[in-house]
Amino acid sequence: MSYGSRLAAVMTQRLGRECVYTPSARLALYLALRHWCRPGARVLMSPVNDDVILFVVLAAGLRPVQAPVSPTDGNIDPAAVPESTWRTVDAVLTTNLYGMPDRVVELRRRCDQLGIPLFEDAAHAIGTRVDGQPVGTFGRAAAFSLSKHVAAMAGGFLAVEDARTRRELERARDELLVPRSLRADLTTTLRPLARSGVRTLHLVRPVWRTMQHLGMLERDEFRMDLHAPRLADCAAKAPSLTAYEPWIRVDLHGFRSRHGPLVRGQLKLRTDRLDADLARRRVGAALLSGTAWASPALRDRPAGGAPHPLFRVPLLVHDRDVLLDRLVRHGVVAGYVYDPPLDDYAGAEFVEPSPDPTAARWFASHVLPADPLLARRITKALTKEKAGPAHPPLAAPVPESTPPTPLSQ
Ligand SMILES: Cc1ncc(COP(=O)(O)O)c(C=O)c1O
């Protein structure tokens, strides 16, 4: 039996796709990019994404090409990607930001036309469906993260189309895993328990502030320090996971650890509770979707009207940064803010900038990712803080097409 196959089997049953267990979604994405893209290939992606993913793309030796996005959900807007860009990209990577689905049907169609792979980052979107089909089953491969949905702080999957590819990727994964230590396994098992203890005891605010003061957080800002000269030096070593490890491991140092039975046993228990977790997320997402701060994208309900079981609910607010700070007083630490967009953060040396960065800048600076499991507390806090709803700028009108010249008879 291959490593992690019991956990992978659970996911295979959910998705109907072959799955490879990985210690993190970031490792799953790295495996997919290395398997299907030659070094130097150009990958279209959203600039409203975790910086860790940018470094995964760079580590795979690829050029991240930033796409225009929708101002209501931060995901790639395929219609706004210039034809000249479509003609020169070699792959597309979705985000499914906060669990809101990418425009996968359209992206899949474009990728098929161009004969390039579509990779789905489903780290935020384990339970999201599009036309009844699970996100993560539209592309050539998809990455999932257990750190997000069941708060396990470890674990991920790569879903692929067939058993032969799965076996190849299992071998590639085994080469990248580093040996576990019992101490690291214990820490990985205890950290989620400590976190829920802090929450239950209403200690979120003092613990968070203390960590801030002691410099225990890996990021001072929403983005980690780029260390541009060191990053530039790494380019000569790409593709290489090891060279980029100082950036890729941020927030999850065990991202490539070969976890032992203790961690995997805990993950199995947590995964068994996934459906209950998703049901609670749906309830919270429905509640937050009905507030004045809800992004208009939340009104696009899937068939049947049930909301997606979101990882975070995108609320759009004025003075977002002030509100984030105030929310800590109410016991809410809202992470997963991806501001500024990756092209503003990393610059043209490391990424190809978006041809139209306006929507990404607007969305990244106004979105407040709300945990649906804390929906009532967040609604109360925002009401108390008199949070002002922000409205996405209207999309620039599409220029009217020139009427076709009548054919001469
Ligand atoms: C959009 C996105 N994709 C992938 C990942 C990586 O997931 P993991 O922490 O399991 O490696 C993250 C992490 O936060 C993320 O936000």
Tab-separated table of C-alpha atoms and ligand atoms in Angstrom:
chain	number	residue	atom	x	y	z
A	1	MET	CA	0.000	0.000	0.000
A	2	SER	CA	1.365	3.415	-0.870
A	3	TYR	CA	1.957	6.074	1.760
A	4	GLY	CA	-1.269	7.850	2.832
A	5	SER	CA	-3.463	5.622	0.661
A	6	ARG	CA	-6.170	5.233	3.346
A	7	LEU	CA	-6.650	8.989	3.481
A	8	ALA	CA	-6.446	9.254	-0.299
A	9	ALA	CA	-9.194	6.615	-0.626
A	10	VAL	CA	-11.615	8.825	1.345
A	11	MET	CA	-10.997	11.683	-1.049
A	12	THR	CA	-11.235	9.435	-4.115
A	13	GLN	CA	-14.663	8.364	-2.929
A	14	ARG	CA	-15.775	11.979	-2.561
A	15	LEU	CA	-14.471	13.139	-5.920
A	16	GLY	CA	-14.545	10.080	-8.114
A	17	ARG	CA	-10.925	10.853	-9.038
A	18	GLU	CA	-7.646	9.134	-8.242
A	19	CYS	CA	-5.966	10.936	-5.331
A	20	VAL	CA	-2.406	11.150	-4.014
A	21	TYR	CA	-1.985	12.037	-0.338
A	22	THR	CA	0.462	14.884	0.327
A	23	PRO	CA	1.421	16.627	3.578
A	24	SER	CA	0.157	19.948	2.125
A	25	ALA	CA	-1.663	21.466	-0.828
A	26	ARG	CA	1.446	23.457	-1.723
A	27	LEU	CA	3.400	20.232	-2.251
A	28	ALA	CA	0.505	18.858	-4.331
A	29	LEU	CA	0.629	21.935	-6.582
A	30	TYR	CA	4.394	21.702	-6.949
A	31	LEU	CA	4.081	18.043	-8.018
A	32	ALA	CA	1.443	18.890	-10.629
A	33	LEU	CA	3.377	21.830	-12.065
A	34	ARG	CA	6.583	19.781	-12.314
A	35	HIS	CA	4.788	16.835	-13.887
A	36	TRP	CA	3.005	18.735	-16.656
A	37	CYS	CA	5.040	21.913	-17.302
A	38	ARG	CA	8.520	22.207	-18.770
A	39	PRO	CA	10.825	24.738	-17.054
A	40	GLY	CA	10.237	28.237	-18.400
A	41	ALA	CA	6.546	27.586	-19.121
A	42	ARG	CA	4.093	30.458	-18.521
A	43	VAL	CA	1.265	29.887	-16.044
A	44	LEU	CA	-1.815	32.122	-16.001
A	45	MET	CA	-3.007	32.728	-12.429
A	46	SER	CA	-4.890	35.225	-10.288
A	47	PRO	CA	-2.802	37.873	-8.483
A	48	VAL	CA	-5.220	37.680	-5.539
A	49	ASN	CA	-3.639	34.568	-4.115
A	50	ASP	CA	-1.449	33.411	-1.265
A	51	ASP	CA	2.159	34.471	-1.840
A	52	VAL	CA	3.219	30.909	-0.980
A	53	ILE	CA	1.630	29.778	-4.263
A	54	LEU	CA	3.633	32.351	-6.216
A	55	PHE	CA	6.798	30.810	-4.731
A	56	VAL	CA	5.596	27.299	-5.602
A	57	VAL	CA	5.225	28.388	-9.241
A	58	LEU	CA	8.693	29.988	-9.197
A	59	ALA	CA	10.202	26.906	-7.522
A	60	ALA	CA	8.812	24.777	-10.357
A	61	GLY	CA	10.870	26.976	-12.716
A	62	LEU	CA	7.810	28.650	-14.271
A	63	ARG	CA	6.829	32.231	-15.136
A	64	PRO	CA	3.695	33.411	-13.247
A	65	VAL	CA	1.475	35.426	-15.618
A	66	GLN	CA	-1.051	37.546	-13.708
A	67	ALA	CA	-4.613	37.588	-15.036
A	68	PRO	CA	-7.313	40.244	-14.775
A	69	VAL	CA	-9.834	39.191	-12.131
A	70	SER	CA	-13.469	39.726	-11.255
A	71	PRO	CA	-13.955	42.569	-8.720
A	72	THR	CA	-16.640	40.518	-6.958
A	73	ASP	CA	-14.701	37.329	-6.178
A	74	GLY	CA	-11.011	37.892	-7.058
A	75	ASN	CA	-10.916	34.868	-9.404
A	76	ILE	CA	-9.614	34.961	-13.004
A	77	ASP	CA	-11.964	36.725	-15.414
A	78	PRO	CA	-11.359	34.666	-18.582
A	79	ALA	CA	-13.192	37.174	-20.808
A	80	ALA	CA	-10.815	39.975	-19.724
A	81	VAL	CA	-7.648	38.008	-20.530
A	82	PRO	CA	-6.282	39.451	-23.788
A	83	GLU	CA	-6.122	37.085	-26.762
A	84	SER	CA	-2.387	37.814	-27.014
A	85	THR	CA	-2.000	36.396	-23.475
A	86	TRP	CA	-4.115	33.331	-24.195
A	87	ARG	CA	-1.874	32.578	-27.181
A	88	THR	CA	1.298	32.584	-25.071
A	89	VAL	CA	0.355	30.778	-21.869
A	90	ASP	CA	1.231	27.116	-21.343
A	91	ALA	CA	-1.099	26.333	-18.406
A	92	VAL	CA	-3.796	27.882	-16.217
A	93	LEU	CA	-3.952	27.688	-12.419
A	94	THR	CA	-7.251	28.555	-10.701
A	95	THR	CA	-7.638	29.771	-7.089
A	96	ASN	CA	-11.301	29.198	-6.129
A	97	LEU	CA	-10.622	31.985	-3.684
A	98	TYR	CA	-12.246	31.434	-0.268
A	99	GLY	CA	-14.204	28.567	-1.878
A	100	MET	CA	-15.974	30.733	-4.478
A	101	PRO	CA	-15.705	28.760	-7.719
A	102	ASP	CA	-13.523	29.872	-10.592
A	103	ARG	CA	-15.151	30.122	-14.019
A	104	VAL	CA	-14.022	26.549	-14.621
A	105	VAL	CA	-16.325	25.655	-17.487
A	106	GLU	CA	-15.043	28.584	-19.539
A	107	LEU	CA	-11.436	28.008	-18.447
A	108	ARG	CA	-11.621	24.325	-19.305
A	109	ARG	CA	-13.029	25.173	-22.744
A	110	ARG	CA	-10.198	27.653	-23.421
A	111	CYS	CA	-7.548	25.230	-22.172
A	112	ASP	CA	-8.942	22.416	-24.335
A	113	GLN	CA	-8.952	24.696	-27.389
A	114	LEU	CA	-5.338	25.651	-26.719
A	115	GLY	CA	-4.246	22.134	-25.747
A	116	ILE	CA	-2.859	23.283	-22.389
A	117	PRO	CA	-3.474	21.881	-18.889
A	118	LEU	CA	-5.869	23.401	-16.367
A	119	PHE	CA	-4.771	23.022	-12.746
A	120	GLU	CA	-7.318	23.643	-10.017
A	121	ASP	CA	-6.232	24.988	-6.673
A	122	ALA	CA	-9.101	23.700	-4.567
A	123	ALA	CA	-7.361	24.377	-1.230
A	124	HIS	CA	-10.268	26.621	-0.160
A	125	ALA	CA	-12.967	24.734	-2.023
A	126	ILE	CA	-13.345	21.143	-0.825
A	127	GLY	CA	-17.160	21.186	-0.956
A	128	THR	CA	-17.746	23.665	-3.786
A	129	ARG	CA	-19.630	22.448	-6.853
A	130	VAL	CA	-20.236	23.958	-10.271
A	131	ASP	CA	-23.347	22.667	-12.073
A	132	GLY	CA	-23.386	19.812	-9.568
A	133	GLN	CA	-19.776	18.768	-10.325
A	134	PRO	CA	-17.137	19.096	-7.572
A	135	VAL	CA	-14.474	21.750	-8.034
A	136	GLY	CA	-11.259	19.789	-8.490
A	137	THR	CA	-12.675	17.511	-11.206
A	138	PHE	CA	-12.598	19.936	-14.124
A	139	GLY	CA	-8.861	20.123	-14.780
A	140	ARG	CA	-5.878	17.875	-15.403
A	141	ALA	CA	-5.088	17.916	-11.666
A	142	ALA	CA	-6.347	19.587	-8.490
A	143	ALA	CA	-4.826	20.348	-5.087
A	144	PHE	CA	-6.796	20.158	-1.817
A	145	SER	CA	-5.777	21.253	1.680
A	146	LEU	CA	-6.921	19.673	4.929
A	147	SER	CA	-5.293	22.549	6.812
A	148	LYS	CA	-8.144	24.717	5.655
A	149	HIS	CA	-11.376	22.795	5.885
A	150	VAL	CA	-10.962	20.592	8.906
A	151	ALA	CA	-8.432	22.901	10.611
A	152	ALA	CA	-5.959	20.041	10.732
A	153	MET	CA	-2.886	22.230	10.084
A	154	ALA	CA	-1.473	19.452	7.888
A	155	GLY	CA	-2.498	17.284	4.973
A	156	GLY	CA	-3.471	17.639	1.361
A	157	PHE	CA	-4.280	15.760	-1.824
A	158	LEU	CA	-3.543	15.874	-5.483
A	159	ALA	CA	-6.484	14.608	-7.556
A	160	VAL	CA	-5.640	13.303	-11.037
A	161	GLU	CA	-7.455	11.675	-13.932
A	162	ASP	CA	-6.152	8.090	-13.942
A	163	ALA	CA	-4.374	5.424	-11.901
A	164	ARG	CA	-1.196	5.440	-13.991
A	165	THR	CA	-0.684	9.171	-13.406
A	166	ARG	CA	-1.464	8.678	-9.731
A	167	ARG	CA	1.275	6.051	-9.401
A	168	GLU	CA	3.796	8.283	-11.212
A	169	LEU	CA	2.965	11.176	-8.920
A	170	GLU	CA	3.173	8.994	-5.817
A	171	ARG	CA	6.742	8.132	-6.818
A	172	ALA	CA	7.566	11.811	-7.459
A	173	ARG	CA	6.045	12.727	-4.065
A	174	ASP	CA	8.081	10.080	-2.240
A	175	GLU	CA	11.265	11.621	-3.621
A	176	LEU	CA	10.321	15.042	-2.242
A	177	LEU	CA	9.223	13.970	1.251
A	178	VAL	CA	11.632	14.539	4.107
A	179	PRO	CA	11.816	12.114	7.070
A	180	ARG	CA	9.531	12.837	9.985
A	181	SER	CA	10.585	13.404	13.567
A	182	LEU	CA	8.385	12.303	16.466
A	183	ARG	CA	8.657	15.812	17.942
A	184	ALA	CA	7.365	17.416	14.725
A	185	ASP	CA	4.534	14.888	14.541
A	186	LEU	CA	3.536	15.666	18.122
A	187	THR	CA	3.569	19.407	17.406
A	188	THR	CA	1.480	18.897	14.272
A	189	THR	CA	-1.031	16.840	16.245
A	190	LEU	CA	-1.238	19.220	19.201
A	191	ARG	CA	-1.304	22.589	17.399
A	192	PRO	CA	-4.920	22.350	16.159
A	193	LEU	CA	-6.012	21.228	19.638
A	194	ALA	CA	-4.217	24.183	21.231
A	195	ARG	CA	-5.858	26.527	18.734
A	196	SER	CA	-9.369	25.294	19.430
A	197	GLY	CA	-8.578	25.485	23.170
A	198	VAL	CA	-7.651	29.156	22.779
A	199	ARG	CA	-10.936	29.755	20.992
A	200	THR	CA	-13.043	27.864	23.509
A	201	LEU	CA	-11.455	29.736	26.407
A	202	HIS	CA	-12.040	33.097	24.678
A	203	LEU	CA	-8.312	33.780	24.655
A	204	VAL	CA	-7.984	34.684	20.963
A	205	ARG	CA	-7.325	38.362	21.599
A	206	PRO	CA	-4.601	38.112	24.312
A	207	VAL	CA	-2.855	35.185	22.623
A	208	TRP	CA	-2.817	36.913	19.217
A	209	ARG	CA	-1.580	40.220	20.616
A	210	THR	CA	1.161	38.448	22.611
A	211	MET	CA	2.318	36.574	19.513
A	212	GLN	CA	2.386	39.882	17.612
A	213	HIS	CA	4.463	41.576	20.319
A	214	LEU	CA	6.895	38.685	20.637
A	215	GLY	CA	7.464	38.650	16.860
A	216	MET	CA	6.202	35.059	16.706
A	217	LEU	CA	4.202	35.623	13.509
A	218	GLU	CA	5.976	34.859	10.247
A	219	ARG	CA	4.485	37.883	8.498
A	220	ASP	CA	4.485	41.498	9.696
A	221	GLU	CA	2.215	42.490	6.823
A	222	PHE	CA	-0.305	40.491	4.805
A	223	ARG	CA	2.566	39.486	2.513
A	224	MET	CA	5.821	37.902	3.686
A	225	ASP	CA	9.073	39.757	3.070
A	226	LEU	CA	10.097	39.092	-0.553
A	227	HIS	CA	13.887	39.110	0.048
A	228	ALA	CA	14.260	40.080	-3.616
A	229	PRO	CA	18.052	39.653	-4.036
A	230	ARG	CA	17.965	36.166	-2.478
A	231	LEU	CA	14.919	35.265	-4.539
A	232	ALA	CA	16.655	36.402	-7.725
A	233	ASP	CA	19.648	34.188	-6.894
A	234	CYS	CA	17.348	31.170	-6.599
A	235	ALA	CA	16.230	31.461	-10.226
A	236	ALA	CA	19.462	29.807	-11.364
A	237	LYS	CA	18.613	26.765	-9.217
A	238	ALA	CA	14.970	26.394	-10.369
A	239	PRO	CA	13.279	24.009	-10.614
A	240	SER	CA	14.076	23.220	-7.008
A	241	LEU	CA	11.809	22.857	-4.016
A	242	THR	CA	14.742	23.041	-1.623
A	243	ALA	CA	16.067	26.365	-2.963
A	244	TYR	CA	12.671	28.041	-2.457
A	245	GLU	CA	11.898	26.368	0.858
A	246	PRO	CA	12.421	29.510	3.012
A	247	TRP	CA	9.422	31.084	1.204
A	248	ILE	CA	7.301	27.992	0.590
A	249	ARG	CA	7.344	26.738	4.180
A	250	VAL	CA	5.893	29.970	5.643
A	251	ASP	CA	2.855	29.141	7.856
A	252	LEU	CA	3.459	25.382	7.413
A	253	HIS	CA	6.996	24.223	8.106
A	254	GLY	CA	6.003	20.569	7.753
A	255	PHE	CA	4.745	21.066	4.191
A	256	ARG	CA	6.969	18.249	2.888
A	257	SER	CA	7.268	16.069	6.026
A	258	ARG	CA	6.556	12.388	5.847
A	259	HIS	CA	4.006	12.435	8.666
A	260	GLY	CA	3.745	9.298	10.765
A	261	PRO	CA	0.675	7.341	11.915
A	262	LEU	CA	-0.091	9.832	14.713
A	263	VAL	CA	-0.666	12.741	12.325
A	264	ARG	CA	-2.356	10.626	9.679
A	265	GLY	CA	-4.646	9.045	12.288
A	266	GLN	CA	-5.705	12.488	13.495
A	267	LEU	CA	-6.295	13.592	9.893
A	268	LYS	CA	-8.483	10.554	9.273
A	269	LEU	CA	-10.620	11.398	12.327
A	270	ARG	CA	-10.946	14.992	11.180
A	271	THR	CA	-11.724	13.985	7.595
A	272	ASP	CA	-14.528	11.746	8.886
A	273	ARG	CA	-16.113	14.934	10.252
A	274	LEU	CA	-15.769	16.829	6.977
A	275	ASP	CA	-19.438	16.656	5.954
A	276	ALA	CA	-20.568	18.024	9.315
A	277	ASP	CA	-18.014	20.828	8.954
A	278	LEU	CA	-19.252	21.643	5.446
A	279	ALA	CA	-22.866	21.724	6.628
A	280	ARG	CA	-21.951	24.263	9.323
A	281	ARG	CA	-20.088	26.331	6.772
A	282	ARG	CA	-23.162	26.413	4.539
A	283	VAL	CA	-25.282	27.754	7.393
A	284	GLY	CA	-22.723	30.469	8.226
A	285	ALA	CA	-22.249	31.372	4.556
A	286	ALA	CA	-26.027	31.746	4.148
A	287	LEU	CA	-26.179	34.055	7.155
A	288	LEU	CA	-23.287	36.259	6.003
A	289	SER	CA	-24.562	36.283	2.399
A	290	GLY	CA	-27.689	38.032	3.645
A	291	THR	CA	-25.783	40.965	5.175
A	292	ALA	CA	-25.146	44.373	3.609
A	293	TRP	CA	-21.415	43.575	3.350
A	294	ALA	CA	-21.834	40.428	1.228
A	295	SER	CA	-20.088	40.470	-2.132
A	296	PRO	CA	-22.595	40.391	-5.030
A	297	ALA	CA	-20.864	37.159	-6.115
A	298	LEU	CA	-22.510	35.450	-3.145
A	299	ARG	CA	-25.898	35.928	-4.779
A	300	ASP	CA	-24.906	33.600	-7.642
A	301	ARG	CA	-26.157	30.515	-5.866
A	302	PRO	CA	-25.536	27.033	-7.259
A	303	ALA	CA	-28.507	25.068	-8.597
A	304	GLY	CA	-30.937	24.270	-5.800
A	305	GLY	CA	-30.171	27.535	-4.035
A	306	ALA	CA	-27.890	26.155	-1.297
A	307	PRO	CA	-24.851	28.355	-0.640
A	308	HIS	CA	-21.368	26.946	-1.173
A	309	PRO	CA	-19.759	25.613	2.045
A	310	LEU	CA	-17.181	28.382	1.920
A	311	PHE	CA	-13.831	28.415	3.654
A	312	ARG	CA	-14.212	32.163	4.065
A	313	VAL	CA	-17.083	34.439	3.001
A	314	PRO	CA	-15.937	37.457	0.963
A	315	LEU	CA	-17.428	40.558	2.609
A	316	LEU	CA	-16.632	43.904	0.976
A	317	VAL	CA	-16.065	46.800	3.370
A	318	HIS	CA	-14.641	50.299	3.597
A	319	ASP	CA	-11.601	50.799	5.868
A	320	ARG	CA	-10.904	47.081	5.769
A	321	ASP	CA	-7.531	47.271	7.535
A	322	VAL	CA	-8.936	49.256	10.476
A	323	LEU	CA	-11.802	46.782	10.779
A	324	LEU	CA	-9.433	43.789	10.765
A	325	ASP	CA	-7.635	45.278	13.728
A	326	ARG	CA	-10.888	46.095	15.552
A	327	LEU	CA	-12.204	42.574	14.999
A	328	VAL	CA	-9.407	41.199	17.186
A	329	ARG	CA	-11.119	42.971	20.128
A	330	HIS	CA	-14.157	40.856	19.354
A	331	GLY	CA	-12.077	37.672	19.389
A	332	VAL	CA	-11.882	37.343	15.585
A	333	VAL	CA	-8.534	37.051	13.809
A	334	ALA	CA	-9.326	37.172	10.096
A	335	GLY	CA	-6.401	35.798	8.092
A	336	TYR	CA	-6.131	34.952	4.406
A	337	VAL	CA	-5.916	38.553	3.197
A	338	TYR	CA	-3.929	38.649	-0.073
A	339	ASP	CA	-3.096	42.326	-0.385
A	340	PRO	CA	-1.427	43.779	-2.434
A	341	PRO	CA	-1.984	41.663	-5.566
A	342	LEU	CA	1.022	39.514	-6.496
A	343	ASP	CA	2.176	41.744	-9.371
A	344	ASP	CA	2.316	44.810	-7.094
A	345	TYR	CA	4.013	42.718	-4.407
A	346	ALA	CA	6.670	40.951	-6.466
A	347	GLY	CA	7.130	43.247	-9.469
A	348	ALA	CA	7.913	42.497	-13.108
A	349	GLU	CA	11.223	40.801	-12.297
A	350	PHE	CA	9.385	37.839	-10.779
A	351	VAL	CA	5.927	37.905	-12.384
A	352	GLU	CA	4.353	39.109	-15.587
A	353	PRO	CA	2.002	41.910	-14.451
A	354	SER	CA	-1.694	41.872	-15.245
A	355	PRO	CA	-2.707	44.018	-18.244
A	356	ASP	CA	-5.526	45.420	-16.097
A	357	PRO	CA	-4.770	45.388	-12.359
A	358	THR	CA	-7.678	47.647	-11.287
A	359	ALA	CA	-10.162	44.995	-10.172
A	360	ALA	CA	-7.492	42.960	-8.334
A	361	ARG	CA	-6.334	46.046	-6.418
A	362	TRP	CA	-9.877	46.994	-5.517
A	363	PHE	CA	-10.904	43.525	-4.421
A	364	ALA	CA	-7.688	42.800	-2.489
A	365	SER	CA	-8.003	46.040	-0.504
A	366	HIS	CA	-11.738	45.775	0.295
A	367	VAL	CA	-12.305	42.101	0.973
A	368	LEU	CA	-12.748	40.942	4.543
A	369	PRO	CA	-12.617	37.131	4.545
A	370	ALA	CA	-15.131	36.087	7.198
A	371	ASP	CA	-15.058	32.629	8.751
A	372	PRO	CA	-18.589	31.236	8.280
A	373	LEU	CA	-18.164	29.224	11.486
A	374	LEU	CA	-18.061	32.581	13.314
A	375	ALA	CA	-20.855	34.170	11.277
A	376	ARG	CA	-22.936	35.450	14.183
A	377	ARG	CA	-20.005	36.874	16.098
A	378	ILE	CA	-18.649	38.617	12.967
A	379	THR	CA	-22.054	40.069	12.044
A	380	LYS	CA	-22.461	41.444	15.574
A	381	ALA	CA	-18.927	42.870	15.608
A	382	LEU	CA	-19.262	44.561	12.203
A	383	THR	CA	-22.603	46.052	13.227
A	384	LYS	CA	-21.074	47.381	16.449
A	385	GLU	CA	-18.115	48.814	14.550
A	386	LYS	CA	-20.515	50.439	12.044
A	387	ALA	CA	-18.682	48.814	9.117
A	388	GLY	CA	-19.558	50.440	5.791
A	389	PRO	CA	-20.317	48.124	2.867
A	390	ALA	CA	-18.175	48.705	-0.236
A	391	HIS	CA	-19.552	48.251	-3.749
A	392	PRO	CA	-17.346	46.882	-6.526
A	393	PRO	CA	-16.657	49.322	-9.355
A	394	LEU	CA	-18.705	48.618	-12.430
A	395	ALA	CA	-16.778	46.754	-15.088
A	396	ALA	CA	-15.575	48.950	-17.941
A	397	PRO	CA	-18.112	48.703	-20.760
A	398	VAL	CA	-17.083	46.196	-23.388
A	399	PRO	CA	-16.358	48.202	-26.552
A	400	GLU	CA	-19.054	47.690	-29.123
A	401	SER	CA	-17.849	45.438	-31.844
A	402	THR	CA	-17.523	46.923	-35.285
A	403	PRO	CA	-20.400	45.642	-37.423
A	404	PRO	CA	-19.159	43.058	-39.883
A	405	THR	CA	-18.511	44.420	-43.370
A	406	PRO	CA	-21.224	43.111	-45.670
A	407	LEU	CA	-19.930	40.550	-48.101
A	408	SER	CA	-19.903	41.804	-51.627
A	409	GLN	CA	-22.495	39.954	-53.668
B	1	LIG	C1	-5.216	29.534	-2.254
B	1	LIG	C2	-4.297	28.618	-1.510
B	1	LIG	N1	-3.824	27.556	-2.137
B	1	LIG	C3	-2.995	26.675	-1.527
B	1	LIG	C4	-2.594	26.883	-0.234
B	1	LIG	C5	-1.653	25.923	0.410
B	1	LIG	O1	-2.316	25.040	1.271
B	1	LIG	P1	-1.458	24.227	2.325
B	1	LIG	O2	-1.306	25.106	3.524
B	1	LIG	O3	-2.221	22.977	2.588
B	1	LIG	O4	-0.148	23.944	1.675
B	1	LIG	C6	-3.037	27.997	0.472
B	1	LIG	C7	-2.610	28.220	1.851
B	1	LIG	O5	-3.105	29.044	2.566
B	1	LIG	C8	-3.947	28.888	-0.181
B	1	LIG	O6	-4.409	29.959	0.463
